[in-house]
Structure formats: structure tokens, C-alpha cells
Short mmCIF file of C-alpha atoms in Angstrom, two decimals:
data_model
loop_
_atom_site.label_atom_id
_atom_site.label_comp_id
_atom_site.label_asym_id
_atom_site.label_seq_id
_atom_site.Cartn_x
_atom_site.Cartn_y
_atom_site.Cartn_z
CA MET A 1 0.00 0.00 0.00
CA LEU A 2 3.03 2.33 0.27
CA LYS A 3 3.13 2.94 -3.49
CA LEU A 4 -0.61 3.57 -3.46
CA LYS A 5 -0.25 6.22 -0.76
CA LYS A 6 2.61 7.90 -2.60
CA LEU A 7 0.64 8.20 -5.80
CA THR A 8 -2.53 9.41 -4.13
CA SER A 9 -0.45 12.00 -2.27
CA ALA A 10 0.94 13.16 -5.59
CA LEU A 11 -2.57 13.39 -6.96
CA VAL A 12 -3.58 15.60 -4.04
CA ILE A 13 -1.00 18.11 -5.24
CA ALA A 14 -2.04 17.69 -8.87
CA THR A 15 -5.70 18.36 -8.10
CA ALA A 16 -5.33 21.01 -5.41
CA LEU A 17 -5.78 23.91 -7.83
CA THR A 18 -8.92 22.34 -9.27
CA VAL A 19 -10.45 21.92 -5.82
CA THR A 20 -9.65 25.40 -4.54
CA ALA A 21 -10.79 27.06 -7.74
CA THR A 22 -14.32 25.65 -7.45
CA SER A 23 -17.01 28.27 -6.93
CA VAL A 24 -18.66 28.34 -3.51
CA THR A 25 -21.94 29.69 -4.87
CA ALA A 26 -24.61 27.01 -5.12
CA ALA A 27 -26.92 26.70 -8.11
CA VAL A 28 -30.03 27.44 -6.00
CA GLN A 29 -30.03 30.33 -3.51
CA PRO A 30 -32.96 30.14 -1.02
CA ASN A 31 -34.27 33.22 0.75
CA MET A 32 -33.54 32.13 4.31
CA ALA A 33 -35.72 34.85 5.83
CA LYS A 34 -38.73 33.43 4.01
CA VAL A 35 -37.74 29.93 5.02
CA GLU A 36 -37.82 30.99 8.67
CA GLU A 37 -41.24 32.59 8.15
CA ARG A 38 -42.58 29.32 6.78
CA LYS A 39 -41.18 27.37 9.69
CA ALA A 40 -42.82 29.77 12.15
CA ARG A 41 -46.30 29.82 10.65
CA LYS A 42 -49.19 28.54 12.73
CA THR A 43 -49.91 24.79 12.58
CA GLN A 44 -53.37 23.80 11.45
CA ILE A 45 -55.37 20.69 12.40
CA VAL A 46 -57.71 18.76 10.10
CA GLY A 47 -61.42 18.68 10.78
CA GLU A 48 -63.01 15.80 12.69
CA ARG A 49 -64.53 14.06 9.65
CA VAL A 50 -61.33 14.18 7.63
CA GLY A 51 -59.33 13.17 10.70
CA LYS A 52 -61.42 10.03 11.18
CA THR A 53 -61.06 9.19 7.48
CA LEU A 54 -57.28 9.51 7.69
CA VAL A 55 -57.12 7.22 10.73
CA LYS A 56 -59.27 4.62 8.96
CA ALA A 57 -57.12 4.77 5.80
CA PHE A 58 -53.96 4.51 7.86
CA ASP A 59 -55.28 1.41 9.65
CA LEU A 60 -56.14 -0.23 6.33
CA TYR A 61 -52.66 0.60 5.00
CA ASN A 62 -51.11 -1.06 8.07
CA GLU A 63 -53.19 -4.14 7.28
CA GLU A 64 -51.65 -4.06 3.76
CA LYS A 65 -55.03 -3.17 2.25
CA LEU A 66 -53.67 -0.44 0.02
CA ASP A 67 -56.52 -0.27 -2.50
CA GLU A 68 -59.12 -0.11 0.30
CA ALA A 69 -57.17 2.69 2.01
CA ILE A 70 -57.08 4.68 -1.23
CA ALA A 71 -60.81 4.10 -1.79
CA VAL A 72 -61.59 5.46 1.68
CA LEU A 73 -59.64 8.66 1.00
CA LEU A 74 -61.18 9.14 -2.46
CA ASP A 75 -64.66 8.85 -0.94
CA VAL A 76 -64.37 11.97 1.19
CA ASN A 77 -64.43 15.64 0.14
CA SER A 78 -63.85 18.85 2.04
CA ASN A 79 -64.31 22.55 1.35
CA ASN A 80 -61.41 23.31 3.70
CA GLU A 81 -58.19 23.99 1.78
CA PHE A 82 -55.94 22.53 4.48
CA ASP A 83 -58.09 19.39 4.84
CA THR A 84 -58.10 18.87 1.06
CA ALA A 85 -54.33 19.34 0.82
CA THR A 86 -53.85 16.82 3.63
CA LEU A 87 -56.10 14.26 1.92
CA ASN A 88 -54.20 14.75 -1.35
CA ARG A 89 -50.90 14.34 0.48
CA PHE A 90 -51.99 10.99 1.92
CA LEU A 91 -53.28 9.86 -1.48
CA GLY A 92 -49.98 10.87 -3.09
CA ASN A 93 -48.01 8.91 -0.52
CA LEU A 94 -50.16 5.81 -1.00
CA TYR A 95 -50.08 5.98 -4.80
CA ALA A 96 -46.29 6.38 -4.68
CA THR A 97 -46.04 2.66 -3.92
CA LYS A 98 -48.02 1.57 -7.00
CA ASP A 99 -48.77 4.30 -9.56
CA GLU A 100 -46.30 7.09 -10.30
CA LYS A 101 -48.65 9.18 -12.39
CA GLN A 102 -51.42 9.15 -9.79
CA ALA A 103 -48.87 9.94 -7.09
CA ILE A 104 -47.68 12.93 -9.11
CA LYS A 105 -51.26 14.10 -9.63
CA TYR A 106 -52.18 14.10 -5.93
CA LEU A 107 -48.84 15.36 -4.62
CA THR A 108 -49.03 18.27 -7.06
CA LEU A 109 -52.51 19.10 -5.71
CA ALA A 110 -51.24 18.76 -2.15
CA VAL A 111 -48.32 21.16 -2.42
CA LYS A 112 -49.84 23.76 -4.76
CA PRO A 113 -51.73 25.82 -2.13
CA ASP A 114 -48.73 25.72 0.28
CA VAL A 115 -50.93 25.27 3.36
CA LEU A 116 -49.49 22.08 4.84
CA THR A 117 -47.25 22.19 7.87
CA PHE A 118 -43.63 23.01 7.03
CA ASN A 119 -42.44 19.43 7.41
CA ASP A 120 -45.38 17.90 5.54
CA GLN A 121 -45.01 20.40 2.70
CA ALA A 122 -41.28 19.74 2.49
CA LEU A 123 -41.70 15.95 2.50
CA SER A 124 -44.44 16.13 -0.14
CA MET A 125 -42.38 18.38 -2.39
CA LYS A 126 -39.41 16.03 -2.15
CA LEU A 127 -41.55 12.96 -2.88
CA LEU A 128 -43.12 14.75 -5.84
CA ALA A 129 -39.66 15.47 -7.26
CA ASP A 130 -38.66 11.82 -6.77
CA MET A 131 -41.83 10.61 -8.51
CA LEU A 132 -41.27 12.95 -11.46
CA LEU A 133 -37.71 11.68 -11.82
CA GLN A 134 -38.89 8.09 -11.60
CA ASP A 135 -41.54 8.82 -14.25
CA LYS A 136 -38.82 10.24 -16.53
CA GLN A 137 -40.31 13.74 -16.43
CA TYR A 138 -36.79 15.05 -16.04
CA GLN A 139 -37.28 18.77 -16.61
CA LYS A 140 -40.20 18.90 -14.19
CA ALA A 141 -38.20 16.86 -11.68
CA ILE A 142 -35.35 19.39 -11.83
CA LYS A 143 -37.79 22.25 -11.18
CA ALA A 144 -39.37 20.29 -8.31
CA TYR A 145 -36.00 19.66 -6.62
CA GLU A 146 -35.06 23.32 -7.00
CA ASP A 147 -38.44 24.34 -5.54
CA TRP A 148 -37.81 22.00 -2.60
CA ILE A 149 -34.40 23.57 -1.93
CA MET A 150 -35.92 27.06 -2.15
CA PHE A 151 -38.72 26.06 0.24
CA THR A 152 -36.62 24.30 2.86
CA GLY A 153 -33.41 26.31 2.56
CA GLU A 154 -31.58 22.97 2.70
CA GLN A 155 -28.54 22.72 0.44
CA ASN A 156 -28.90 19.00 0.04
CA SER A 157 -26.30 16.88 -1.73
CA ASP A 158 -28.80 14.20 -2.74
CA ALA A 159 -31.14 16.74 -4.36
CA TYR A 160 -28.31 18.22 -6.41
CA MET A 161 -27.18 14.71 -7.34
CA ARG A 162 -30.65 13.94 -8.68
CA ILE A 163 -30.74 17.22 -10.60
CA ALA A 164 -27.40 16.36 -12.18
CA ASN A 165 -28.66 12.87 -13.00
CA ALA A 166 -31.79 14.28 -14.64
CA TYR A 167 -29.70 16.53 -16.87
CA TYR A 168 -27.49 13.58 -17.78
CA LEU A 169 -30.50 11.43 -18.66
CA MET A 170 -31.69 14.23 -20.97
CA ASN A 171 -28.22 14.24 -22.60
CA GLN A 172 -27.73 17.84 -21.50
CA HIS A 173 -24.21 17.02 -20.43
CA ASP A 174 -23.02 20.61 -20.12
CA LYS A 175 -25.65 21.21 -17.42
CA VAL A 176 -24.57 18.22 -15.33
CA ILE A 177 -21.36 19.77 -14.02
CA ALA A 178 -22.72 22.56 -11.78
CA PRO A 179 -25.26 20.46 -9.81
CA ALA A 180 -22.73 17.62 -9.56
CA ASP A 181 -20.27 20.09 -8.04
CA ASP A 182 -22.98 21.22 -5.62
CA ALA A 183 -23.67 17.59 -4.71
CA ILE A 184 -19.97 17.18 -3.96
CA ARG A 185 -19.76 20.44 -2.00
CA PHE A 186 -22.74 19.79 0.24
CA SER A 187 -22.14 16.12 0.93
CA PRO A 188 -21.16 15.51 4.58
CA LYS A 189 -18.51 13.10 3.34
CA PRO A 190 -17.16 12.24 -0.13
CA THR A 191 -19.40 9.90 -2.11
CA GLU A 192 -18.70 8.35 -5.49
CA GLY A 193 -21.99 9.13 -7.25
CA PRO A 194 -21.59 12.81 -8.16
CA TYR A 195 -17.98 12.28 -9.23
CA GLN A 196 -19.07 9.45 -11.52
CA LEU A 197 -21.79 11.63 -13.05
CA LYS A 198 -19.32 14.46 -13.56
CA MET A 199 -16.86 12.04 -15.11
CA ALA A 200 -19.48 10.67 -17.51
CA ALA A 201 -20.61 14.15 -18.56
CA LEU A 202 -17.08 15.40 -19.19
CA TYR A 203 -16.35 12.31 -21.26
CA GLU A 204 -19.42 12.95 -23.41
CA LEU A 205 -18.36 16.61 -23.76
CA LYS A 206 -14.85 15.48 -24.80
CA ARG A 207 -13.36 17.75 -22.14
CA TYR A 208 -10.57 15.29 -21.56
CA LYS A 209 -8.20 17.41 -19.46
CA ASP A 210 -11.04 18.22 -17.05
CA LEU A 211 -12.06 14.57 -17.13
CA VAL A 212 -8.58 13.44 -16.10
CA ALA A 213 -8.51 15.98 -13.25
CA VAL A 214 -11.82 14.65 -11.91
CA VAL A 215 -10.71 11.01 -12.06
CA GLU A 216 -7.41 11.90 -10.38
CA THR A 217 -9.53 13.27 -7.53
CA MET A 218 -11.67 10.13 -7.53
CA VAL A 219 -8.58 7.95 -7.15
CA GLN A 220 -7.38 10.23 -4.36
CA LEU A 221 -10.68 10.04 -2.47
CA PHE A 222 -11.64 6.43 -3.22
CA PRO A 223 -8.32 4.60 -3.68
CA GLU A 224 -9.84 1.19 -3.00
CA ASN A 225 -12.21 1.41 -5.98
CA LYS A 226 -10.38 -0.70 -8.54
CA GLN A 227 -12.37 0.58 -11.49
CA PHE A 228 -11.34 4.20 -10.93
CA TRP A 229 -7.67 3.25 -11.41
CA VAL A 230 -8.55 1.60 -14.70
CA TYR A 231 -10.54 4.66 -15.77
CA LEU A 232 -7.62 6.94 -14.95
CA GLY A 233 -5.12 4.80 -16.83
CA ASN A 234 -7.44 4.74 -19.82
CA PHE A 235 -8.29 8.44 -19.77
CA TYR A 236 -4.64 9.50 -19.69
CA THR A 237 -4.44 8.12 -23.22
CA LEU A 238 -7.10 10.63 -24.29
CA THR A 239 -4.74 13.44 -23.32
CA GLU A 240 -1.78 11.54 -24.81
CA GLU A 241 -0.10 11.24 -21.40
CA TYR A 242 1.07 7.71 -22.08
CA SER A 243 3.74 7.59 -19.38
CA LYS A 244 1.14 8.58 -16.75
CA SER A 245 -1.23 5.98 -18.15
CA LEU A 246 1.43 3.32 -17.82
CA SER A 247 2.49 4.29 -14.29
CA THR A 248 -1.15 4.33 -13.14
CA LEU A 249 -1.89 0.94 -14.65
CA GLN A 250 1.37 -0.49 -13.29
CA LEU A 251 0.41 0.59 -9.80
CA ALA A 252 -3.11 -0.78 -10.19
CA TYR A 253 -1.62 -4.05 -11.44
CA SER A 254 0.76 -4.29 -8.49
CA GLN A 255 -2.23 -3.88 -6.15
CA GLY A 256 -4.11 -6.67 -7.92
CA TYR A 257 -6.70 -4.30 -9.35
CA LEU A 258 -6.48 -5.42 -12.98
CA GLU A 259 -8.71 -8.45 -13.01
CA LYS A 260 -10.21 -8.49 -16.50
CA ASP A 261 -8.89 -9.55 -19.88
CA SER A 262 -9.38 -6.02 -21.25
CA GLU A 263 -7.53 -4.44 -18.33
CA VAL A 264 -4.45 -6.62 -18.69
CA ARG A 265 -4.42 -6.02 -22.44
CA MET A 266 -4.58 -2.28 -21.77
CA LEU A 267 -1.51 -2.51 -19.53
CA ALA A 268 0.37 -4.55 -22.13
CA GLN A 269 -0.58 -2.02 -24.81
CA MET A 270 0.72 0.81 -22.65
CA TYR A 271 4.06 -0.98 -22.31
CA ALA A 272 4.16 -1.19 -26.11
CA ASN A 273 3.16 2.48 -26.51
CA ASN A 274 5.93 3.49 -24.11
CA ASN A 275 8.54 1.50 -26.05
CA ILE A 276 8.88 -1.28 -23.51
CA PRO A 277 8.12 -4.19 -25.85
CA TYR A 278 9.62 -6.92 -23.67
CA LYS A 279 7.25 -6.09 -20.78
CA ALA A 280 4.40 -5.81 -23.26
CA ALA A 281 5.07 -9.33 -24.51
CA THR A 282 5.76 -10.97 -21.14
CA THR A 283 2.71 -9.39 -19.48
CA MET A 284 0.41 -10.66 -22.21
CA GLU A 285 2.16 -14.03 -22.29
CA LYS A 286 1.85 -14.53 -18.52
CA HIS A 287 -1.89 -13.93 -18.49
CA MET A 288 -2.50 -15.92 -21.64
CA LYS A 289 -0.88 -18.89 -19.96
CA SER A 290 -2.99 -18.33 -16.83
CA GLY A 291 -6.14 -18.30 -18.95
CA LEU A 292 -7.18 -14.72 -18.12
CA VAL A 293 -6.27 -13.44 -21.58
CA LYS A 294 -7.77 -15.30 -24.50
CA LYS A 295 -5.42 -17.18 -26.79
CA ASP A 296 -6.51 -15.74 -30.12
CA LYS A 297 -4.81 -14.46 -33.25
CA ASN A 298 -4.69 -10.83 -32.13
CA ASN A 299 -3.06 -11.61 -28.79
CA LEU A 300 -0.62 -14.11 -30.31
CA ASN A 301 0.38 -11.54 -32.90
CA PHE A 302 0.81 -8.91 -30.16
CA ILE A 303 3.16 -11.16 -28.18
CA ALA A 304 5.14 -12.22 -31.23
CA SER A 305 5.57 -8.72 -32.67
CA ASN A 306 6.61 -7.26 -29.31
CA TYR A 307 9.14 -10.03 -28.73
CA GLN A 308 10.47 -9.30 -32.20
CA THR A 309 10.73 -5.56 -31.43
CA ALA A 310 12.52 -6.46 -28.19
CA ARG A 311 14.92 -8.58 -30.29
CA GLU A 312 13.84 -11.74 -28.51
CA PHE A 313 13.76 -13.48 -31.86
CA LEU A 314 13.49 -17.05 -30.64
CA LYS A 315 10.39 -16.21 -28.57
CA ALA A 316 9.00 -14.22 -31.49
CA ALA A 317 9.48 -17.23 -33.78
CA GLU A 318 7.72 -19.46 -31.25
CA TYR A 319 4.63 -17.26 -31.14
CA TYR A 320 4.57 -16.58 -34.86
CA GLY A 321 4.59 -20.36 -35.24
CA GLU A 322 1.59 -20.67 -32.90
CA LEU A 323 -0.17 -17.93 -34.80
CA ALA A 324 0.54 -19.64 -38.12
CA LYS A 325 -0.84 -22.97 -36.93
CA MET A 326 -3.96 -21.33 -35.51
CA THR A 327 -4.74 -19.16 -38.53
CA ASN A 328 -3.05 -21.04 -41.38
CA ASP A 329 -1.74 -17.63 -42.38
CA ALA A 330 1.14 -17.44 -44.85
CA ASP A 331 2.40 -14.11 -43.52
CA ALA A 332 2.74 -15.55 -40.00
CA TYR A 333 5.09 -18.20 -41.44
CA ARG A 334 7.02 -15.44 -43.23
CA ARG A 335 7.45 -13.53 -39.98
CA GLN A 336 8.48 -16.70 -38.19
CA GLY A 337 11.12 -17.24 -40.85
CA SER A 338 12.40 -13.67 -40.45
CA SER A 339 12.74 -14.19 -36.69
CA TYR A 340 14.71 -17.42 -37.17
CA LEU A 341 16.87 -15.71 -39.77
CA ALA A 342 17.77 -12.95 -37.32
CA ILE A 343 19.34 -15.50 -34.94
CA GLN A 344 20.94 -17.56 -37.71
CA ARG A 345 18.60 -20.52 -37.27
CA TYR A 346 18.77 -21.01 -41.02
CA ASN A 347 17.14 -24.41 -41.39
CA GLU A 348 14.11 -23.34 -39.35
CA ALA A 349 13.97 -20.09 -41.31
CA ILE A 350 14.02 -21.93 -44.64
CA ALA A 351 11.26 -24.28 -43.52
CA ALA A 352 9.08 -21.34 -42.48
CA PHE A 353 9.74 -19.42 -45.72
CA ASP A 354 8.96 -22.50 -47.81
CA LYS A 355 5.69 -22.93 -45.92
CA ALA A 356 4.78 -19.28 -46.58
CA LEU A 357 5.52 -19.69 -50.30
CA SER A 358 3.47 -22.89 -50.50
CA MET A 359 0.50 -20.92 -49.17
CA ASN A 360 0.79 -18.17 -51.78
CA VAL A 361 2.12 -15.48 -49.48
CA ASP A 362 1.74 -11.86 -50.56
CA LYS A 363 4.86 -10.45 -52.25
CA PRO A 364 6.65 -13.78 -52.65
CA SER A 365 9.70 -12.01 -54.09
CA GLY A 366 10.50 -10.65 -50.63
CA VAL A 367 10.34 -14.16 -49.19
CA TYR A 368 12.65 -15.42 -51.93
CA MET A 369 15.14 -12.69 -51.05
CA SER A 370 15.02 -13.86 -47.43
CA LEU A 371 15.71 -17.39 -48.67
CA VAL A 372 18.73 -16.02 -50.53
CA ASP A 373 20.10 -14.84 -47.17
CA ALA A 374 19.37 -18.13 -45.42
CA TYR A 375 20.93 -20.30 -48.12
CA PHE A 376 23.90 -18.04 -48.79
CA TYR A 377 25.06 -17.94 -45.17
CA GLN A 378 24.89 -21.73 -45.13
CA LYS A 379 27.13 -21.63 -48.21
CA LYS A 380 24.37 -23.27 -50.24
CA TYR A 381 25.09 -21.12 -53.27
CA LYS A 382 23.09 -23.15 -55.78
CA GLU A 383 19.92 -22.91 -53.66
CA ALA A 384 20.60 -19.23 -52.96
CA TYR A 385 20.94 -18.53 -56.70
CA ALA A 386 17.71 -20.43 -57.45
CA ALA A 387 15.86 -18.36 -54.87
CA LEU A 388 17.39 -15.21 -56.38
CA MET A 389 16.11 -16.13 -59.84
CA ASN A 390 12.63 -16.49 -58.43
CA ALA A 391 12.91 -13.07 -56.80
CA LYS A 392 14.14 -11.66 -60.14
CA LYS A 393 10.69 -12.25 -61.62
CA ASP A 394 9.54 -9.19 -59.66
CA PRO A 395 10.80 -6.00 -61.37
CA ALA A 396 10.65 -4.19 -58.04
CA MET A 397 13.48 -6.41 -56.81
CA SER A 398 15.83 -5.66 -59.69
CA ARG A 399 18.27 -3.52 -57.70
CA GLN A 400 18.58 -6.06 -54.86
CA VAL A 401 18.89 -8.93 -57.34
CA ARG A 402 21.69 -7.19 -59.25
CA SER A 403 23.69 -6.60 -56.07
CA TRP A 404 23.38 -10.26 -55.10
CA GLU A 405 23.70 -11.98 -58.48
CA SER A 406 27.35 -11.27 -59.25
CA TYR A 407 28.27 -11.79 -55.62
CA ILE A 408 26.74 -15.28 -55.51
CA LYS A 409 28.29 -16.20 -58.85
CA ASP A 410 31.73 -15.15 -57.61
CA LYS A 411 31.39 -17.10 -54.37
CA ALA A 412 30.12 -20.20 -56.19
CA LYS A 413 32.98 -20.01 -58.65
CA GLN A 414 35.52 -19.74 -55.82
CA LYS A 415 34.03 -22.84 -54.18
CA GLY A 416 33.70 -24.75 -57.43
CA VAL A 417 29.93 -24.85 -57.27
CA SER A 418 28.04 -25.02 -60.54
CA LEU A 419 24.96 -22.80 -60.65
#
């Protein structure tokens, strides 16, 4: 965990300017004097008839007779505004468990006259906002949450989180950021939700530098969330900070956080992108052997080509051979032959080149020129010359053929070999 702490400490420094630069003004500014007036207003009591109805409905609800409870409330009317609002509030609460649209209807009627007690009005307004969000009436839900904040004076993290979520669900990604920031600011302790929403919105907006800064903060605040490390390593590539991507993924890997095929392949790719081909190949090879990474043509080719770049030609030849057998691909045999040729394993190289030619490899003249090398350095001048004549059929090879032809003839003559 020491490495983890060091990196998160570094990220604190990297994100300090972002944190301190955040505005302290919330999106919604309640009039606190009016809030206090509402809290101080006189409490009303429902009339006797309505009171008895409410008690009866409540008893039925406790007996899990929801429909009967609703029927009792619908059967009573009142000319008193407070009594009517109270009845509508109870209906809204009951419908909230079974019918969003009916809940919205009665909660809207309940809160409209603003005659309920402060707490009942506040609870009803919040439930109305939740029902609107649940019913995918996102714009109305946003207005309802803002009205609730204005009414209560409560700068509530959860309300701002839901506002941000509503904007995101409407694909208004530019409007997600401010309420997400408010959700972060007013939360009693850091929570992942608003950061994830902000991250998603910035990604959609292609604001990649801001995106990276947010995810750096997420890793700082929630270092045990494995996925955030993967996100950060991935998002660094969007800003072309490949060394940071690699160091982040290396650290996540050392902590055991890279658990998926795609995550290990990302790490291996970052080694390749940072010109560390040997680590790219061995990382992929290790997890292919363990079964985490699939043994397919793309991954075999990745291992082989990175071993070749790392000049581990014998290992490259081994994996090109596996790739060739799996895919029956002529070019894989050609590459295998080139790897063997690089380490002077001439017989293996010749066998691989011959296999490529038998499968109608693209640009056979190039393969014939490789055979010239393999035969010549074995002092098999007759075979080298025959391969050269095959290469000569391609006009594009004329310069290379000319440089070799007299040279092979001279060597053969010196050794008494008839061409």
C-alpha cells in the first residue's frame, strides 16, 4: 500500500488547484428569511370528519389493504383547503407505492396551495420530485427539486445529485457539471456518485483534461475502488499522457486491481506504446498462460511482434509459429522465418519461408530474397541462386537482385559450385 499512498499523495497536489478554484456559490439560492417565516407559521389541524377518514385509511394501509385505504380517501371531500391538501398528500403517498402518475397528480394538488405544515409540505415536495424523476419527467423533476431547496433552505447533496442525473438522462451534459459540483460540496462526506456523473458528462463533452482531473480526484478520495484506477489509466491516453497511463496501470496491477482480460491487455498495450516491448510481450504471455487473456490471433500476434521488437527473436518465432498454426496464415510463417533468420537458425527459417511460399504469401519475391540470405550464409550457393532467380521475376526487386547476383556467382565459382 506504500506505493498507493505515494501516488494518491501526488494526486492531491495535482488536483489542489482544481479543488480550490471551485465556486462556492450554489446553483439554488434560497431566501432564508422566508424559510424561517414558513417554519414559524401557525400549525393547522384537520377537521373531525377528515381526521377520522385519515385514521381509517392509515389502519387499512397497516393491514396491507392499500386499495381499500385509497378508496376510503377518495370517498371523502372537504371545502377546507388545508383538509383537502392533507387528503391529497396521503393519497400521493399511498399511490407512490403503486402508480407514479397518480402519485404525481395528488402530490401536485397537495403542495400547490402551500398550506401544509412546514415538514409535511417539504416531504411532499421532495416525494413529488422523486416521482417525477422516476416517471422520466426530467425537466419537471429538476424544477421540483429546486423548488424544494428554495422552500426548505436545505442545500442537500442528494437533491443536487438527482438534478445532475436528470440533466445527464436528458443528454444535457453541459448542465450536469454545476449540480454535480454542488452535490460534492454539500455532501457531509465524499461519495462516489456525483464524481461518476461528472466524469461521464465530461467524457461525453470530450473535455478530456477536465475529465482526467476529476478522475485523479476520484482515485485520491476512493483509492480502494479498482475501477477508478482503470478509468484513470485509460483516460490518460485521451490526453496523450502515455507515461502517466502506464504508471497508473502499473500501480493498479501491483495492487491486484487489474482483473479483466481487457484491463491486462490495456496494460500490455501501454508498455508497447511506451517503447517497452519486452514487458508488453511478457505481461500478455503470462496472463495468456494463466487463462485470463484469451489465446486468439490478435493476442498471439501482439506477443510475437513485441518479442520481435525487443529482439527476442526465438520467442518471437515461437509465437509466430503458434499464430501460423492457428490461422493457417502465410504471412505468419514469413514472420516466423524472419525471426529465425535474425538469430541464424537457417534451417528453421528456410522451412518457415517455404511454408509461406506454399501458401501463396503476398509479395513472394520478398520471401525469396530472405531465402537467398538463409541459403547463402549456409554456403548453399546453388539454392541461394535459385531463390534469387525467383525473386528476379519481380521487377521491383531488380536492384537487390543485381547486387546479389554477381556476388553469388563469384562465391560459387571460388568454391567450385556449378549454378
